[in-house]
CSV table of C-alpha atoms in Angstrom, one decimal:
chain,number,residue,atom,x,y,z
X,4,GLU,CA,-129.4,84.5,39.9
X,5,LEU,CA,-131.9,85.4,41.3
X,6,LYS,CA,-135.0,85.8,39.2
X,7,VAL,CA,-138.8,86.8,39.4
X,8,GLU,CA,-141.5,84.9,37.3
X,9,GLN,CA,-144.9,86.6,37.1
X,10,ASN,CA,-147.8,85.1,35.5
X,11,PRO,CA,-149.2,86.0,33.1
X,12,LEU,CA,-148.0,89.2,31.8
X,13,PHE,CA,-151.0,90.8,29.9
X,14,LEU,CA,-154.1,89.9,31.4
X,15,SER,CA,-157.9,91.6,30.0
X,16,MET,CA,-160.7,90.9,32.2
X,17,GLN,CA,-164.6,90.9,32.5
X,18,GLU,CA,-165.7,93.6,34.8
X,19,GLY,CA,-167.1,91.5,38.1
X,20,LYS,CA,-165.4,88.8,37.6
X,21,ASN,CA,-162.6,87.1,39.6
X,22,TYR,CA,-158.8,86.3,38.5
X,23,THR,CA,-155.2,85.5,39.9
X,24,ILE,CA,-151.7,86.8,39.2
X,25,TYR,CA,-148.9,84.6,40.5
X,26,CYS,CA,-145.3,85.5,41.8
X,27,ASN,CA,-142.9,82.8,41.5
X,28,TYR,CA,-139.3,83.9,42.8
X,29,SER,CA,-136.4,81.1,43.0
X,30,THR,CA,-134.7,82.0,46.5
X,31,THR,CA,-136.3,81.6,50.1
X,32,SER,CA,-137.4,85.2,51.2
X,33,ASP,CA,-139.6,87.3,54.0
X,34,ARG,CA,-140.4,89.6,52.6
X,35,LEU,CA,-142.4,90.0,49.1
X,36,TYR,CA,-144.3,93.2,48.0
X,37,TRP,CA,-146.2,94.0,45.2
X,38,TYR,CA,-146.8,97.8,43.7
X,39,ARG,CA,-148.9,99.2,41.3
X,40,GLN,CA,-147.9,101.5,38.1
X,41,ASP,CA,-150.8,103.7,35.9
X,42,PRO,CA,-149.4,104.6,32.7
X,43,GLY,CA,-146.4,107.0,32.7
X,44,LYS,CA,-146.7,107.2,37.0
X,45,SER,CA,-144.3,106.1,38.8
X,46,LEU,CA,-144.7,103.0,41.6
X,47,GLU,CA,-147.6,102.7,44.6
X,48,SER,CA,-147.2,100.5,47.1
X,49,LEU,CA,-150.0,98.4,47.4
X,50,PHE,CA,-148.8,95.3,50.4
X,51,VAL,CA,-146.0,94.0,51.8
X,52,LEU,CA,-145.8,91.1,53.0
X,53,LEU,CA,-143.7,90.0,55.9
X,54,SER,CA,-144.0,86.2,56.8
X,55,ASN,CA,-145.0,82.2,55.6
X,56,GLY,CA,-148.8,82.3,55.3
X,57,ALA,CA,-148.9,86.2,55.4
X,58,VAL,CA,-152.7,87.7,54.0
X,59,LYS,CA,-153.4,91.5,53.2
X,60,GLN,CA,-156.3,92.7,51.7
X,61,GLU,CA,-157.4,96.5,50.3
X,62,GLY,CA,-160.7,96.7,48.7
X,63,ARG,CA,-160.6,94.5,45.8
X,64,LEU,CA,-157.5,92.9,46.1
X,65,MET,CA,-155.7,90.2,48.5
X,66,ALA,CA,-152.1,88.9,48.4
X,67,SER,CA,-151.0,86.1,50.0
X,68,LEU,CA,-147.7,84.7,50.3
X,69,ASP,CA,-145.9,81.3,50.9
X,70,THR,CA,-142.3,80.7,51.4
X,71,LYS,CA,-142.1,76.9,50.7
X,72,ALA,CA,-143.6,77.3,47.6
X,73,ARG,CA,-141.9,80.7,47.1
X,74,LEU,CA,-145.3,81.3,45.8
X,75,SER,CA,-147.2,84.9,45.9
X,76,THR,CA,-150.3,85.4,44.9
X,77,LEU,CA,-152.5,89.2,44.0
X,78,HIS,CA,-155.8,87.6,43.8
X,79,ILE,CA,-158.7,90.6,42.4
X,80,THR,CA,-162.3,90.4,43.2
X,81,ALA,CA,-165.2,91.8,41.2
X,82,ALA,CA,-162.8,93.7,39.3
X,83,VAL,CA,-163.7,97.3,38.0
X,84,HIS,CA,-162.3,99.4,35.5
X,85,ASP,CA,-160.4,101.5,38.1
X,86,LEU,CA,-158.0,98.7,38.7
X,87,SER,CA,-156.7,99.1,35.2
X,88,ALA,CA,-152.8,99.0,35.9
X,89,THR,CA,-149.5,97.0,35.6
X,90,TYR,CA,-149.1,95.3,38.8
X,91,PHE,CA,-145.3,94.0,39.9
X,92,CYS,CA,-144.5,91.8,42.4
X,93,ALA,CA,-140.7,92.3,44.1
X,94,TRP,CA,-138.6,90.2,46.1
X,95,MET,CA,-136.6,91.8,48.8
X,96,SER,CA,-132.3,90.8,49.3
X,97,SER,CA,-131.3,91.2,52.4
X,98,ASN,CA,-129.2,94.3,51.4
X,99,TYR,CA,-132.5,95.9,50.9
X,100,LYS,CA,-132.7,95.6,47.2
X,101,LEU,CA,-136.0,94.6,45.0
X,102,THR,CA,-136.0,92.4,42.5
X,103,PHE,CA,-139.2,93.0,40.0
X,104,GLY,CA,-141.4,90.5,37.9
X,105,LYS,CA,-142.0,92.0,34.5
X,106,GLY,CA,-145.3,93.5,35.5
X,107,THR,CA,-148.9,91.7,34.9
X,108,LEU,CA,-150.2,94.2,32.4
X,109,LEU,CA,-154.5,94.0,33.5
X,110,THR,CA,-156.9,95.6,31.4
X,111,VAL,CA,-160.6,95.8,32.9
X,112,ASN,CA,-163.5,96.0,30.3
X,113,PRO,CA,-166.4,97.0,30.7
V,13,ASP,CA,-146.5,117.0,49.2
V,14,THR,CA,-144.6,114.8,51.6
V,15,GLY,CA,-143.4,112.2,49.2
V,16,VAL,CA,-140.2,111.4,46.4
V,17,SER,CA,-139.4,115.1,44.6
V,18,GLN,CA,-137.5,114.0,40.9
V,19,ASP,CA,-136.1,116.7,39.1
V,20,PRO,CA,-136.3,116.9,35.9
V,21,ARG,CA,-139.3,115.0,35.1
V,22,HIS,CA,-138.2,114.7,31.6
V,23,LYS,CA,-134.6,115.2,29.7
V,24,ILE,CA,-133.8,115.1,26.1
V,25,THR,CA,-130.4,115.2,25.6
V,26,LYS,CA,-127.7,114.1,22.2
V,27,ARG,CA,-125.5,111.1,23.0
V,28,GLY,CA,-122.5,111.8,24.2
V,29,GLN,CA,-123.6,114.9,26.2
V,30,ASN,CA,-123.9,114.7,30.4
V,31,VAL,CA,-127.0,114.5,32.3
V,32,THR,CA,-127.9,114.8,36.1
V,33,PHE,CA,-130.9,114.1,37.4
V,34,ARG,CA,-131.8,115.2,41.1
V,35,CYS,CA,-133.9,113.3,44.3
V,36,ASP,CA,-135.0,114.4,47.4
V,37,PRO,CA,-136.3,111.4,50.0
V,38,ILE,CA,-139.2,111.5,52.3
V,39,SER,CA,-137.6,113.7,55.1
V,40,GLU,CA,-136.8,111.3,58.0
V,41,HIS,CA,-136.0,108.3,55.1
V,42,ASN,CA,-132.4,107.4,55.7
V,43,ARG,CA,-132.2,104.6,52.8
V,44,LEU,CA,-132.2,106.4,49.4
V,45,TYR,CA,-132.6,103.9,46.1
V,46,TRP,CA,-131.7,104.5,42.6
V,47,TYR,CA,-133.5,102.1,39.8
V,48,ARG,CA,-134.1,102.4,36.0
V,49,GLN,CA,-137.3,101.2,34.2
V,50,THR,CA,-137.7,100.3,30.2
V,51,LEU,CA,-140.2,100.1,28.3
V,52,GLY,CA,-142.3,97.0,29.3
V,53,GLN,CA,-139.9,95.9,32.0
V,54,GLY,CA,-139.7,96.0,36.3
V,55,PRO,CA,-137.5,98.6,37.6
V,56,GLU,CA,-134.0,97.1,38.2
V,57,PHE,CA,-131.6,98.2,40.6
V,58,LEU,CA,-128.6,100.4,40.3
V,59,THR,CA,-127.5,101.6,43.6
V,60,TYR,CA,-128.4,102.2,47.2
V,61,PHE,CA,-127.8,104.4,50.2
V,62,GLN,CA,-127.9,104.5,53.4
V,63,ASN,CA,-127.6,108.0,55.0
V,64,GLU,CA,-124.2,109.3,53.0
V,65,ALA,CA,-122.6,105.6,52.7
V,66,GLN,CA,-122.6,104.1,49.3
V,67,LEU,CA,-123.4,100.7,49.7
V,68,GLU,CA,-124.6,98.4,47.2
V,69,LYS,CA,-124.2,99.3,43.1
V,70,SER,CA,-125.7,96.9,40.5
V,71,ARG,CA,-123.4,96.1,37.2
V,72,LEU,CA,-126.0,97.6,35.3
V,73,LEU,CA,-123.7,100.8,37.0
V,74,SER,CA,-121.2,101.6,34.9
V,75,ASP,CA,-117.7,103.7,34.9
V,76,ARG,CA,-119.9,106.5,33.2
V,77,PHE,CA,-122.2,106.1,36.0
V,78,SER,CA,-122.0,107.9,38.9
V,79,ALA,CA,-124.0,108.6,41.9
V,80,GLU,CA,-123.8,110.7,45.1
V,81,ARG,CA,-125.6,111.6,48.5
V,82,PRO,CA,-123.0,113.8,50.0
V,83,LYS,CA,-125.1,115.0,53.1
V,84,GLY,CA,-127.3,111.5,53.8
V,85,SER,CA,-130.8,113.7,52.1
V,86,PHE,CA,-131.2,114.5,48.5
V,87,SER,CA,-129.1,112.2,46.1
V,88,THR,CA,-127.8,112.9,42.3
V,89,LEU,CA,-127.2,110.8,39.4
V,90,GLU,CA,-125.1,111.4,36.7
V,91,ILE,CA,-124.3,109.7,33.3
V,92,GLN,CA,-121.6,111.0,31.0
V,93,ARG,CA,-121.5,110.4,27.6
V,94,THR,CA,-124.6,109.2,27.5
V,95,GLU,CA,-125.7,106.6,25.0
V,96,GLN,CA,-128.9,106.2,23.5
V,97,GLY,CA,-129.0,102.4,25.5
V,98,ASP,CA,-129.6,105.3,28.6
V,99,SER,CA,-133.0,106.3,27.9
V,100,ALA,CA,-135.2,105.3,30.7
V,101,MET,CA,-137.2,106.2,33.1
V,102,TYR,CA,-134.8,106.3,36.3
V,103,LEU,CA,-136.8,106.2,39.8
V,104,CYS,CA,-135.6,107.1,43.2
V,105,ALA,CA,-137.1,105.2,45.9
V,106,SER,CA,-136.2,106.0,50.0
V,107,SER,CA,-137.9,104.3,53.2
V,108,LEU,CA,-136.9,104.1,56.7
V,109,GLU,CA,-134.8,101.9,58.8
V,110,SER,CA,-135.9,100.1,61.3
V,111,ILE,CA,-135.0,98.4,64.4
V,112,TRP,CA,-138.0,96.3,64.9
V,113,LEU,CA,-137.8,92.7,63.3
V,114,ALA,CA,-141.1,93.2,62.0
V,115,SER,CA,-140.3,96.5,59.6
V,116,SER,CA,-141.8,96.2,56.6
V,117,ASP,CA,-138.9,98.6,54.4
V,118,THR,CA,-141.0,99.8,51.9
V,119,GLN,CA,-139.7,101.2,49.3
V,120,TYR,CA,-141.7,104.4,48.3
V,121,PHE,CA,-140.9,105.7,44.6
V,122,GLY,CA,-140.8,109.4,42.5
V,123,PRO,CA,-142.5,109.8,39.9
V,124,GLY,CA,-139.3,109.1,37.5
V,125,THR,CA,-136.8,111.3,35.6
V,126,ARG,CA,-138.1,109.7,32.0
V,127,LEU,CA,-134.6,110.0,30.0
V,128,THR,CA,-134.7,110.2,26.0
V,129,VAL,CA,-131.1,110.4,24.2
V,130,LEU,CA,-131.2,111.7,20.8
């Protein structure tokens, strides 16, 4: 059974600090997605990582993919309050189905 | 707004009633997906259409659930004889099939329909 595991599930950060969210998956894949969800809202696409070693950056967020280790990371640099949200990683199977992790609830405190 | 739209946004129903949700994908997208999300969890895949063909159904989709995409555009998800365990956010997503190997196949999600079964 495919498993996508994120950690930590809860993350409380101080503004200006750096931190990393980890996403492990149990089956090989060349497509790994990161989404953001604000409370009561739908999912917003952040990054898609298509190959081993891929790195994408947008503002204070940077995502990377290591297919050999079956690991993706989402690194947060100098966190600000606006980044408070739940972040999901998702693995795409060959039939285009996304399998999501449980999400990481990020709270950035002033 | 040219994103994925869903209707209704909220639905409260009594146990045993039937409900139907609608999803309008991004206009040129040929793939459409339904997911279900419960509190504190990630979305779980329910079913997937490519154009009008339903190509994949999750084991989560019991025989009380049926989905259609009759003309390859909008889709409906019907739940018959609702149960309290059906209470969840139902999310629709769409994507565009690409002939390019480097395609991202990114799925774009709608705002969801929150179902509450009393």
